[in-house]
Short mmCIF file of C-alpha atoms in Angstrom, two decimals:
data_model
loop_
_atom_site.label_atom_id
_atom_site.label_comp_id
_atom_site.label_asym_id
_atom_site.label_seq_id
_atom_site.Cartn_x
_atom_site.Cartn_y
_atom_site.Cartn_z
CA MET A 14 0.00 0.00 0.00
CA THR A 15 1.45 3.37 -1.02
CA PRO A 16 1.71 6.07 1.67
CA GLU A 17 -0.38 9.21 1.75
CA PHE A 18 1.05 11.62 -0.82
CA ASN A 19 0.71 15.38 -0.37
CA VAL A 20 2.03 18.40 -2.25
CA ILE A 21 3.32 21.50 -0.43
CA ILE A 22 3.38 24.76 -2.40
CA ASP A 23 5.71 26.92 -0.34
CA ASP A 24 4.98 30.53 -1.27
CA ARG A 25 6.33 32.28 1.82
CA GLU A 26 9.34 33.98 0.24
CA ALA A 27 9.04 37.59 -0.94
CA PRO A 28 10.64 38.64 -4.25
CA PRO A 29 14.06 40.31 -3.88
CA PRO A 30 14.27 44.10 -4.42
CA GLU A 31 15.85 43.75 -7.88
CA LEU A 32 12.60 42.21 -9.18
CA GLU A 33 10.42 45.10 -8.06
CA GLY A 34 10.49 46.68 -11.51
CA LEU A 35 9.16 43.50 -13.09
CA ILE A 36 6.49 42.24 -10.69
CA GLY A 37 6.10 44.82 -7.92
CA PHE A 38 5.42 43.59 -4.38
CA MET A 39 3.59 40.28 -4.44
CA HIS A 40 3.87 36.58 -3.72
CA PHE A 41 5.49 34.65 -6.54
CA GLY A 42 2.39 32.48 -6.61
CA ASP A 43 0.27 35.46 -7.69
CA LEU A 44 2.15 35.92 -10.95
CA LEU A 45 -0.24 35.81 -13.90
CA ARG A 46 0.30 33.56 -16.90
CA ARG A 47 -2.35 33.31 -19.60
CA ARG A 48 -5.13 34.63 -17.33
CA LYS A 49 -4.23 32.21 -14.52
CA ARG A 50 -2.31 32.65 -11.29
CA TYR A 51 0.89 30.62 -11.26
CA ILE A 52 -0.10 29.06 -7.91
CA ASP A 53 -3.43 27.94 -9.41
CA GLU A 54 -1.59 26.30 -12.31
CA ILE A 55 0.49 24.28 -9.85
CA THR A 56 -2.60 23.34 -7.83
CA VAL A 57 -4.29 21.97 -10.96
CA ALA A 58 -1.12 20.04 -11.86
CA ALA A 59 -1.14 18.53 -8.35
CA ALA A 60 -4.68 17.16 -8.66
CA SER A 61 -3.42 13.57 -8.38
CA ALA A 62 -2.08 14.20 -4.85
CA ASP A 63 -4.14 13.31 -1.79
CA ASP A 64 -3.91 16.92 -0.63
CA THR A 65 -2.31 20.19 -1.69
CA ILE A 66 -1.20 22.63 1.02
CA VAL A 67 -0.26 26.24 0.30
CA LEU A 68 2.09 28.02 2.70
CA ARG A 69 1.88 31.80 2.68
CA THR A 70 2.79 32.65 6.30
CA GLN A 71 4.82 31.30 9.17
CA ALA A 72 1.58 30.35 10.88
CA ASP A 73 0.73 28.18 7.85
CA ALA A 74 4.12 26.48 8.20
CA GLU A 75 3.71 25.81 11.92
CA LYS A 76 0.28 24.29 11.35
CA LEU A 77 1.71 22.00 8.66
CA VAL A 78 4.61 20.90 10.86
CA SER A 79 2.11 19.78 13.49
CA ARG A 80 0.25 17.82 10.84
CA ILE A 81 3.44 16.13 9.59
CA GLU A 82 4.38 15.19 13.14
CA ALA A 83 0.97 13.55 13.57
CA THR A 84 1.61 11.25 10.56
CA ARG A 85 4.65 9.76 12.39
CA GLY A 86 6.69 9.77 9.19
CA GLU A 87 4.28 7.59 7.24
CA ALA A 88 3.30 10.23 4.65
CA LEU A 89 5.20 11.37 1.57
CA TRP A 90 5.60 15.10 0.90
CA LEU A 91 6.51 16.86 -2.35
CA ARG A 92 7.62 20.40 -1.53
CA LEU A 93 7.46 22.80 -4.47
CA PRO A 94 8.93 26.21 -3.56
CA ALA A 95 7.09 28.91 -5.49
CA VAL A 96 10.43 30.57 -6.25
CA TYR A 97 11.41 27.48 -8.21
CA ALA A 98 9.03 27.30 -11.19
CA PRO A 99 8.62 24.66 -13.87
CA LEU A 100 9.35 26.29 -17.22
CA ASN A 101 7.38 23.46 -18.84
CA MET A 102 4.16 23.61 -16.84
CA ASP A 103 2.50 21.01 -19.08
CA ALA A 104 4.98 18.36 -17.86
CA LEU A 105 4.51 19.07 -14.15
CA ASP A 106 1.40 16.94 -13.59
CA HIS A 107 3.16 13.86 -14.99
CA VAL A 108 6.16 14.49 -12.72
CA ILE A 109 3.88 14.83 -9.68
CA GLN A 110 2.02 11.61 -10.52
CA LYS A 111 5.32 9.70 -10.65
CA MET A 112 6.48 11.06 -7.29
CA ARG A 113 3.66 9.25 -5.47
CA PHE A 114 5.65 6.04 -5.93
CA ALA A 115 9.00 7.37 -4.67
CA LEU A 116 10.81 4.97 -2.35
CA ASP A 117 13.63 7.33 -1.42
CA PRO A 118 14.11 11.10 -0.99
CA ILE A 119 14.39 12.87 -4.35
CA LEU A 120 15.67 16.21 -5.61
CA LEU A 121 13.80 17.36 -8.70
CA ALA A 122 16.46 19.97 -9.52
CA PRO A 123 19.93 20.92 -8.27
CA VAL A 124 20.14 23.20 -5.23
CA ASP A 125 20.25 26.76 -6.58
CA ILE A 126 21.16 29.49 -4.09
CA ASP A 127 19.22 28.04 -1.15
CA ASP A 128 16.24 26.08 -2.46
CA ALA A 129 15.06 23.22 -4.67
CA PRO A 130 11.91 21.12 -5.19
CA ALA A 131 12.16 17.84 -3.30
CA VAL A 132 10.32 14.67 -2.27
CA LEU A 133 10.57 14.31 1.49
CA PHE A 134 9.78 11.76 4.20
CA GLY A 135 8.79 12.62 7.78
CA THR A 136 11.42 14.62 9.63
CA ASP A 137 13.04 15.79 6.38
CA ALA A 138 9.84 17.65 5.53
CA ILE A 139 9.72 19.21 8.99
CA ASP A 140 13.37 20.25 8.93
CA LEU A 141 13.18 21.82 5.46
CA ILE A 142 10.00 23.75 6.21
CA ALA A 143 11.52 25.05 9.44
CA ALA A 144 14.88 26.00 7.89
CA ALA A 145 15.35 29.75 7.52
CA PRO A 146 15.94 31.07 3.99
CA GLY A 147 19.57 31.65 3.13
CA LYS A 148 22.52 29.84 4.64
CA GLU A 149 20.50 27.58 6.95
CA ARG A 150 18.23 26.25 4.21
CA ARG A 151 21.12 25.91 1.75
CA SER A 152 23.19 23.98 4.28
CA TYR A 153 20.29 21.63 4.98
CA LEU A 154 19.58 20.98 1.29
CA LEU A 155 23.24 20.32 0.47
CA GLN A 156 23.30 17.66 3.17
CA PHE A 157 19.95 16.31 1.96
CA ALA A 158 21.34 16.08 -1.58
CA GLN A 159 23.93 13.54 -0.43
CA LYS A 160 21.22 10.97 0.31
CA ALA A 161 18.61 12.04 -2.26
CA GLN A 162 18.20 10.64 -5.75
CA ASP A 163 18.23 12.79 -8.89
CA ILE A 164 15.73 12.01 -11.64
CA ASN A 165 15.30 13.09 -15.24
CA HIS A 166 12.09 14.88 -16.19
CA LYS A 167 10.81 17.56 -18.57
CA ALA A 168 9.47 20.15 -16.11
CA GLN A 169 12.72 22.22 -16.26
CA PHE A 170 12.64 24.06 -12.93
CA ILE A 171 14.11 27.57 -12.87
CA ASP A 172 14.74 29.99 -10.00
CA LEU A 173 12.38 32.96 -10.40
CA ARG A 174 14.57 35.08 -8.13
CA GLN A 175 16.99 35.34 -11.05
CA PRO A 176 15.84 38.22 -13.31
CA GLY A 177 16.71 36.32 -16.48
CA ALA A 178 14.79 33.24 -15.38
CA LEU A 179 11.78 35.34 -14.38
CA ARG A 180 11.78 36.98 -17.81
CA ASP A 181 11.86 33.55 -19.44
CA PHE A 182 8.92 32.48 -17.29
CA LEU A 183 6.87 35.60 -18.05
CA SER A 184 7.87 36.15 -21.68
CA ASN A 185 5.32 33.59 -22.85
CA ALA A 186 2.66 34.65 -20.37
CA THR A 187 0.27 36.29 -22.82
CA GLU A 188 -2.45 34.00 -24.10
CA PRO A 189 -2.76 33.90 -27.90
CA ARG A 190 -6.20 34.10 -29.49
CA ASN A 191 -7.87 30.81 -30.26
CA PHE A 192 -6.77 30.79 -33.92
CA ASN A 193 -3.09 31.45 -33.08
CA SER A 194 -0.35 29.42 -31.45
CA LEU A 195 3.01 30.48 -30.08
CA ARG A 196 6.14 28.52 -29.27
CA ALA A 197 9.65 29.42 -28.23
CA GLU A 198 12.74 27.90 -29.78
CA THR A 199 16.36 28.73 -28.97
CA GLY A 200 16.48 32.51 -29.29
CA VAL A 201 13.46 32.51 -31.62
CA PHE A 202 9.73 32.99 -31.16
CA VAL A 203 7.44 31.24 -33.67
CA LYS A 204 3.91 32.46 -34.30
CA SER A 205 1.57 30.30 -36.37
CA SER A 206 -2.08 30.38 -37.33
CA SER A 207 -4.65 28.78 -39.57
CA ASP A 208 -5.32 32.33 -40.84
CA ILE A 209 -2.77 32.36 -43.66
CA ALA A 210 -3.62 35.87 -44.88
CA LYS A 211 -3.11 37.28 -41.38
CA MET A 212 0.28 35.58 -40.94
CA LYS A 213 1.46 36.76 -44.35
CA ALA A 214 0.41 40.34 -43.58
CA GLU A 215 2.10 40.34 -40.15
CA HIS A 216 5.31 38.93 -41.60
CA SER A 217 5.34 41.46 -44.47
CA TYR A 218 4.69 44.46 -42.21
CA PHE A 219 8.30 44.98 -41.05
CA GLY A 220 9.59 44.91 -44.63
CA ILE A 221 7.30 47.74 -45.77
CA ALA A 222 7.61 49.82 -42.58
CA PRO A 223 9.35 53.19 -43.10
CA GLU A 224 13.00 53.13 -42.09
CA GLN A 225 12.59 55.61 -39.23
CA MET A 226 9.91 53.39 -37.63
CA ARG A 227 11.70 50.05 -37.71
CA ARG A 228 13.48 50.62 -34.40
CA PHE A 229 10.11 50.16 -32.70
CA PHE A 230 9.46 46.70 -34.21
CA LEU A 231 10.99 43.23 -34.15
CA PRO A 232 12.26 42.04 -37.55
CA THR A 233 10.28 39.08 -38.86
CA PHE A 234 11.75 36.22 -40.88
CA GLY A 235 11.31 32.56 -41.77
CA TYR A 236 7.81 32.74 -43.26
CA GLU A 237 6.42 29.27 -43.98
CA GLU A 238 3.08 28.27 -45.44
CA THR A 239 1.21 24.97 -45.70
CA LYS A 240 -2.31 24.04 -46.75
CA ASP A 241 -3.35 24.16 -43.08
CA GLY A 242 -1.78 27.46 -42.04
CA ALA A 243 1.30 29.66 -41.95
CA SER A 244 3.98 30.81 -39.52
CA TYR A 245 6.81 33.29 -39.15
CA ARG A 246 9.63 33.90 -36.74
CA MET A 247 11.08 36.76 -34.75
CA GLU A 248 13.69 37.20 -32.06
CA HIS A 249 12.65 35.85 -28.65
CA LEU A 250 13.41 38.74 -26.32
CA ARG A 251 13.40 37.81 -22.65
CA VAL A 252 11.17 40.78 -21.86
CA PRO A 253 7.61 40.59 -20.44
CA ASP A 254 4.91 42.54 -22.18
CA ALA A 255 3.80 45.85 -20.69
CA ALA A 256 0.32 44.49 -19.96
CA LEU A 257 1.72 41.95 -17.53
CA GLN A 258 3.73 44.61 -15.70
CA PHE A 259 0.62 46.78 -15.65
CA VAL A 260 -1.79 44.23 -14.14
CA LEU A 261 0.80 43.01 -11.63
CA GLY A 262 1.13 46.56 -10.28
CA ALA A 263 4.83 46.72 -11.17
CA MET A 264 4.53 49.87 -13.30
CA GLN A 265 5.84 52.79 -11.27
CA PRO A 266 5.45 56.50 -12.29
CA THR A 267 8.98 56.86 -13.66
CA GLN A 268 8.61 53.63 -15.66
CA PHE A 269 5.22 54.67 -16.98
CA ASP A 270 6.61 58.02 -18.10
CA GLN A 271 9.37 56.15 -19.89
CA LEU A 272 6.84 53.89 -21.60
CA LEU A 273 4.82 56.91 -22.75
CA ASP A 274 7.97 58.67 -23.97
CA GLN A 275 8.72 55.69 -26.17
CA PHE A 276 5.16 55.17 -27.35
CA PHE A 277 4.62 58.78 -28.36
CA ALA A 278 8.04 58.76 -30.05
CA PHE A 279 6.66 55.88 -32.11
CA ALA A 280 3.42 57.80 -32.79
CA GLY A 281 5.45 60.82 -33.87
CA SER A 282 7.61 58.75 -36.20
CA ARG A 283 4.67 57.44 -38.22
CA GLU A 284 4.92 58.31 -41.89
CA GLN A 285 2.08 60.55 -43.06
CA ASP A 286 0.04 60.79 -46.26
CA THR A 287 -1.78 64.10 -46.79
CA ILE A 288 -5.24 63.48 -48.26
CA GLY A 289 -7.28 66.36 -46.81
CA ARG A 290 -9.44 66.69 -43.70
CA LYS A 291 -12.70 65.43 -45.26
CA ALA A 292 -10.97 62.41 -46.77
CA VAL A 293 -9.37 61.57 -43.42
CA SER A 294 -12.79 61.71 -41.76
CA ALA A 295 -14.29 59.47 -44.44
CA LYS A 296 -11.42 57.00 -44.12
CA GLY A 297 -11.88 56.92 -40.35
CA LYS A 298 -15.59 56.17 -40.72
CA THR A 299 -14.77 53.26 -43.03
CA GLN A 300 -11.99 51.87 -40.85
CA ILE A 301 -13.67 52.39 -37.48
CA ILE A 302 -17.44 52.84 -37.69
CA ASP A 303 -18.06 50.42 -40.56
CA LYS A 304 -15.81 47.80 -38.94
CA MET A 305 -17.77 48.14 -35.69
CA HIS A 306 -21.09 47.68 -37.49
CA ASP A 307 -19.83 44.70 -39.51
CA ARG A 308 -18.41 42.88 -36.49
CA LEU A 309 -21.43 43.51 -34.27
CA THR A 310 -23.76 42.29 -37.01
CA VAL A 311 -21.85 39.00 -36.99
CA PHE A 312 -21.65 38.91 -33.20
CA GLN A 313 -25.39 39.27 -32.72
CA THR A 314 -26.01 36.16 -34.82
CA THR A 315 -24.04 34.01 -32.37
CA ALA A 316 -25.43 32.35 -29.28
CA GLU A 317 -22.96 34.31 -27.16
CA GLY A 318 -24.04 37.59 -28.76
CA GLN A 319 -27.68 36.89 -28.05
CA LYS A 320 -26.92 36.07 -24.42
CA VAL A 321 -24.88 39.25 -23.96
CA ASN A 322 -27.64 41.31 -25.55
CA ALA A 323 -30.24 39.79 -23.20
CA GLN A 324 -28.04 40.48 -20.19
CA LEU A 325 -27.51 44.09 -21.24
CA LEU A 326 -31.23 44.61 -21.71
CA ALA A 327 -31.98 43.07 -18.31
CA GLY A 328 -29.16 45.05 -16.73
CA GLY A 329 -30.49 48.47 -17.70
CA ILE A 330 -28.64 49.23 -20.98
CA PRO A 331 -31.23 50.87 -23.28
CA ASP A 332 -31.83 48.75 -26.45
CA GLY A 333 -28.89 46.49 -25.58
CA LEU A 334 -26.23 46.04 -28.24
CA ASP A 335 -28.22 47.95 -30.85
CA GLY A 336 -28.46 50.91 -28.52
CA LEU A 337 -24.73 50.83 -27.72
CA THR A 338 -23.89 50.63 -31.42
CA LYS A 339 -26.06 53.62 -32.35
CA ARG A 340 -24.77 55.74 -29.46
CA ALA A 341 -21.16 54.85 -30.26
CA ALA A 342 -21.63 55.61 -33.97
CA THR A 343 -23.09 59.05 -33.17
CA LEU A 344 -20.16 59.95 -30.93
CA LEU A 345 -17.66 58.56 -33.40
CA GLY A 346 -19.13 60.44 -36.32
CA LYS A 347 -18.81 63.72 -34.46
CA ALA A 348 -15.29 62.91 -33.22
CA LEU A 349 -14.06 62.06 -36.71
CA ASP A 350 -15.68 65.18 -38.21
CA ASP A 351 -14.13 67.35 -35.48
CA PHE A 352 -10.64 65.88 -35.98
CA THR A 353 -8.57 68.58 -37.64
CA GLY A 354 -5.82 66.41 -39.11
CA SER A 355 -5.49 66.06 -42.86
CA THR A 356 -3.18 63.02 -42.99
CA LEU A 357 -3.33 59.28 -42.57
CA ALA A 358 -0.55 57.59 -40.58
CA PHE A 359 1.44 54.40 -41.17
CA SER A 360 -0.01 52.49 -38.22
CA HIS A 361 0.71 49.40 -36.16
CA GLY A 362 -3.02 48.78 -35.82
CA ASP A 363 -2.96 47.05 -32.43
CA PRO A 364 -0.50 48.70 -30.00
CA CYS A 365 -2.30 47.63 -26.83
CA LEU A 366 -0.10 46.92 -23.80
CA SER A 367 -0.04 43.17 -24.43
CA ASN A 368 1.63 43.88 -27.79
CA ILE A 369 4.32 46.08 -26.26
CA LEU A 370 7.52 44.48 -24.97
CA PHE A 371 8.98 46.90 -22.44
CA ASP A 372 12.09 46.91 -20.26
CA ALA A 373 12.49 50.12 -18.27
CA ARG A 374 16.05 49.25 -17.21
CA ILE A 375 17.41 49.86 -20.70
CA GLY A 376 14.53 51.88 -22.15
CA LEU A 377 13.59 49.12 -24.61
CA LEU A 378 10.19 49.18 -26.28
CA ARG A 379 9.19 46.92 -29.15
CA LEU A 380 5.76 46.58 -30.73
CA ILE A 381 4.79 43.07 -31.80
CA ASP A 382 1.77 41.46 -33.53
CA PRO A 383 0.84 44.34 -35.88
CA ARG A 384 -2.45 44.34 -37.72
CA GLY A 385 -0.24 43.62 -40.71
CA ALA A 386 -0.01 44.83 -44.28
CA LEU A 387 1.05 43.40 -47.65
CA GLU A 388 1.67 46.85 -49.10
CA ARG A 389 2.12 50.34 -47.73
CA ALA A 390 -1.46 51.47 -48.42
CA ASP A 391 -2.82 48.67 -46.20
CA ALA A 392 -1.06 50.20 -43.17
CA MET A 393 -2.30 53.77 -43.65
CA MET A 394 -4.94 54.40 -40.99
CA HIS A 395 -6.69 57.22 -39.18
CA PRO A 396 -4.11 58.72 -36.75
CA LEU A 397 -6.45 58.32 -33.74
CA TYR A 398 -6.60 54.54 -34.09
CA ASP A 399 -3.21 53.63 -32.58
CA ILE A 400 -3.66 56.15 -29.78
CA ALA A 401 -7.08 54.74 -28.91
CA LYS A 402 -5.63 51.21 -28.86
CA LEU A 403 -3.23 52.23 -26.09
CA SER A 404 -6.03 54.09 -24.29
CA HIS A 405 -8.24 51.00 -24.24
CA SER A 406 -5.52 49.25 -22.24
CA ILE A 407 -4.79 52.12 -19.87
CA LEU A 408 -8.09 53.96 -19.41
CA GLY A 409 -10.45 51.18 -20.46
CA GLY A 410 -8.84 48.43 -18.40
CA TYR A 411 -8.74 45.91 -21.26
CA ASP A 412 -5.83 43.93 -19.79
CA PHE A 413 -7.50 43.52 -16.40
CA VAL A 414 -10.56 42.04 -18.09
CA ASN A 415 -8.39 39.93 -20.38
CA ASN A 416 -6.68 38.44 -17.31
CA GLY A 417 -9.93 37.81 -15.47
CA LEU A 418 -9.32 40.58 -12.92
CA PHE A 419 -12.86 41.91 -12.78
CA SER A 420 -16.33 41.22 -11.48
CA VAL A 421 -19.81 42.09 -12.71
CA GLU A 422 -22.33 42.89 -10.00
CA VAL A 423 -25.95 44.00 -9.74
CA ASN A 424 -26.21 47.36 -7.98
CA SER A 425 -29.01 48.75 -5.83
CA ASP A 426 -30.92 49.81 -8.97
CA LEU A 427 -30.71 46.27 -10.35
CA ALA A 428 -28.37 47.53 -13.07
CA LEU A 429 -25.15 45.75 -14.09
CA GLU A 430 -21.95 47.26 -12.77
CA LEU A 431 -18.40 46.35 -13.76
CA ASN A 432 -15.67 46.44 -11.13
CA LEU A 433 -12.04 46.21 -12.23
CA HIS A 434 -9.62 44.75 -9.72
CA ARG A 435 -7.25 47.70 -9.96
CA GLY A 436 -6.77 49.63 -13.19
CA GLY A 437 -9.00 51.89 -15.23
CA ALA A 438 -9.39 55.63 -15.65
CA ALA A 439 -9.85 56.41 -11.92
CA THR A 440 -6.23 55.61 -10.99
CA TRP A 441 -2.96 57.53 -10.88
CA ILE A 442 -1.93 55.83 -14.09
CA GLY A 443 -5.17 56.86 -15.78
CA ALA A 444 -4.69 60.46 -14.68
CA ALA A 445 -1.09 60.44 -15.88
CA PHE A 446 -2.16 59.15 -19.28
CA GLN A 447 -4.87 61.78 -19.67
CA LYS A 448 -2.35 64.49 -18.83
CA ARG A 449 0.08 63.09 -21.37
CA LEU A 450 -2.61 62.90 -24.07
CA ALA A 451 -3.25 66.61 -23.67
CA ALA A 452 0.47 67.42 -23.69
CA GLU A 453 0.92 65.49 -26.93
CA GLY A 454 -1.98 67.35 -28.57
CA TRP A 455 -4.56 64.56 -28.67
CA ASP A 456 -8.20 65.31 -27.89
CA TYR A 457 -9.40 63.15 -24.97
CA GLN A 458 -13.00 62.86 -26.16
CA GLN A 459 -11.99 61.92 -29.70
CA VAL A 460 -9.61 59.23 -28.44
CA ARG A 461 -12.19 57.75 -26.10
CA ALA A 462 -14.90 57.74 -28.76
CA VAL A 463 -12.65 55.53 -30.90
CA GLU A 464 -11.80 53.49 -27.81
CA ALA A 465 -15.48 52.75 -27.16
CA SER A 466 -15.80 51.35 -30.67
CA LEU A 467 -12.77 49.12 -30.09
CA PHE A 468 -14.41 47.43 -27.11
CA LEU A 469 -17.53 46.76 -29.19
CA SER A 470 -15.57 45.66 -32.26
CA MET A 471 -13.58 43.08 -30.32
CA LEU A 472 -16.66 41.19 -29.08
CA PRO A 473 -16.70 38.56 -31.85
CA LEU A 474 -12.94 38.03 -31.37
CA HIS A 475 -13.33 36.73 -27.81
CA LEU A 476 -16.05 34.11 -28.16
CA ASP A 477 -13.65 31.55 -26.67
CA HIS A 478 -13.90 33.38 -23.30
CA PRO A 479 -17.59 34.36 -22.97
CA ARG A 480 -17.25 35.92 -19.51
CA LYS A 481 -15.16 38.74 -20.97
CA LEU A 482 -17.85 39.70 -23.49
CA LEU A 483 -20.22 41.27 -20.99
CA ALA A 484 -17.34 43.18 -19.39
CA PHE A 485 -16.23 44.66 -22.73
CA ALA A 486 -19.79 45.77 -23.51
CA LEU A 487 -20.12 47.38 -20.08
CA ILE A 488 -16.83 49.25 -20.53
CA ALA A 489 -18.08 50.58 -23.86
CA ASN A 490 -21.28 51.74 -22.16
CA THR A 491 -19.28 53.50 -19.43
CA ILE A 492 -17.18 55.38 -21.98
CA ILE A 493 -20.19 56.30 -24.10
CA THR A 494 -22.14 57.53 -21.07
CA GLU A 495 -19.19 59.65 -19.94
CA LEU A 496 -18.85 61.27 -23.37
CA GLU A 497 -22.59 61.88 -23.68
CA THR A 498 -22.67 63.48 -20.22
CA SER A 499 -19.68 65.75 -20.89
CA ALA A 500 -21.17 66.80 -24.23
#
């Protein structure tokens, strides 16, 4: 009969100061990867264990020690320090299943600094949990290593306290849309999709970008096409996207200013085509208003669209999606007519925070995943579009919704109310962005009118995560209501 097998997720250790710029002040277990907390990913992988215990405080540890003592050494314990993450999370559940049958103590990775994942019996588990971080824990593990077995596996544990390792762990944290897939090779990032036209356009974009703009992009290469899809390659920078830093609360005022400096330098570098004010307005209506109408027409034919519409109607939104569309179109029409510019701009098309790789230490900013273009004319867009894309991340809170950091509640008037868990316009970062918009000469109301349309236009693109759909519609309603009130 095999002994009781339990998994310990030890998340007591705070990140060192040098990681503050990447993840702020938080438990390692609260890191977000593809809309999931890292600690939740481990818990799911440990489903085969008899029990999974999470340690966050010293009191948690003392309670567990008492429990281990009560087993009289008859239980088996797999301690996974949260600072020591599996780079290959998909392989972790298989590793954990195998450990149930361990006959001897095991180290799942070499001792790095002062920690390592290990399979422990009785007093070993007590001693390791009680050992203080640093020299005491390192000394204990080095002695433990002399009697423990090493095994080969594919989980590839890395120490998240090392900045380079943390960047590796977070650099693939953004979840691709359901028609895309991403994979990392040695020094190279491969993006593939069944949408061949989209992949071809994204790959071609860098080649047609004006020379003065290329410093803001990653060169693309290695385009391949099959009957089932296409792919291209780009350099795999060990840099987390700005959205991740944003939702983790790691973005400090000086870093945010640096990000905005770089972004508006990009916006200012965009090549312009002068076509006249009326033509720019007409182009904007085609690219923004018509796209919104077309996508919402499709969305409302889906089961998800019909459910969202019913919820909006029940939640106090006049005329549901139709009402939102008409109100947005009215505001957009006025904003585009009031826009005084007479040029189109060579645009990225999707510079939201999740498409911005940003490292404040060296001032690096790179835009990835452009809308794409096969020829120069395909990339010429209304100048407000790129600005509104950034606004929908910062003021609209897109990345908080995209990572599941929100709730929808029914207020005292029985109306639906969206609550972002941090983020949004009513924050210091929202205020800083509004101030910067004005300083750069962009009209707040015009930008937000375009932003409202973006939240509505993206609805059919997120059918794979239905919970987000209602949130996006409610954000659009909030923006529209604000603009209507101020008008």
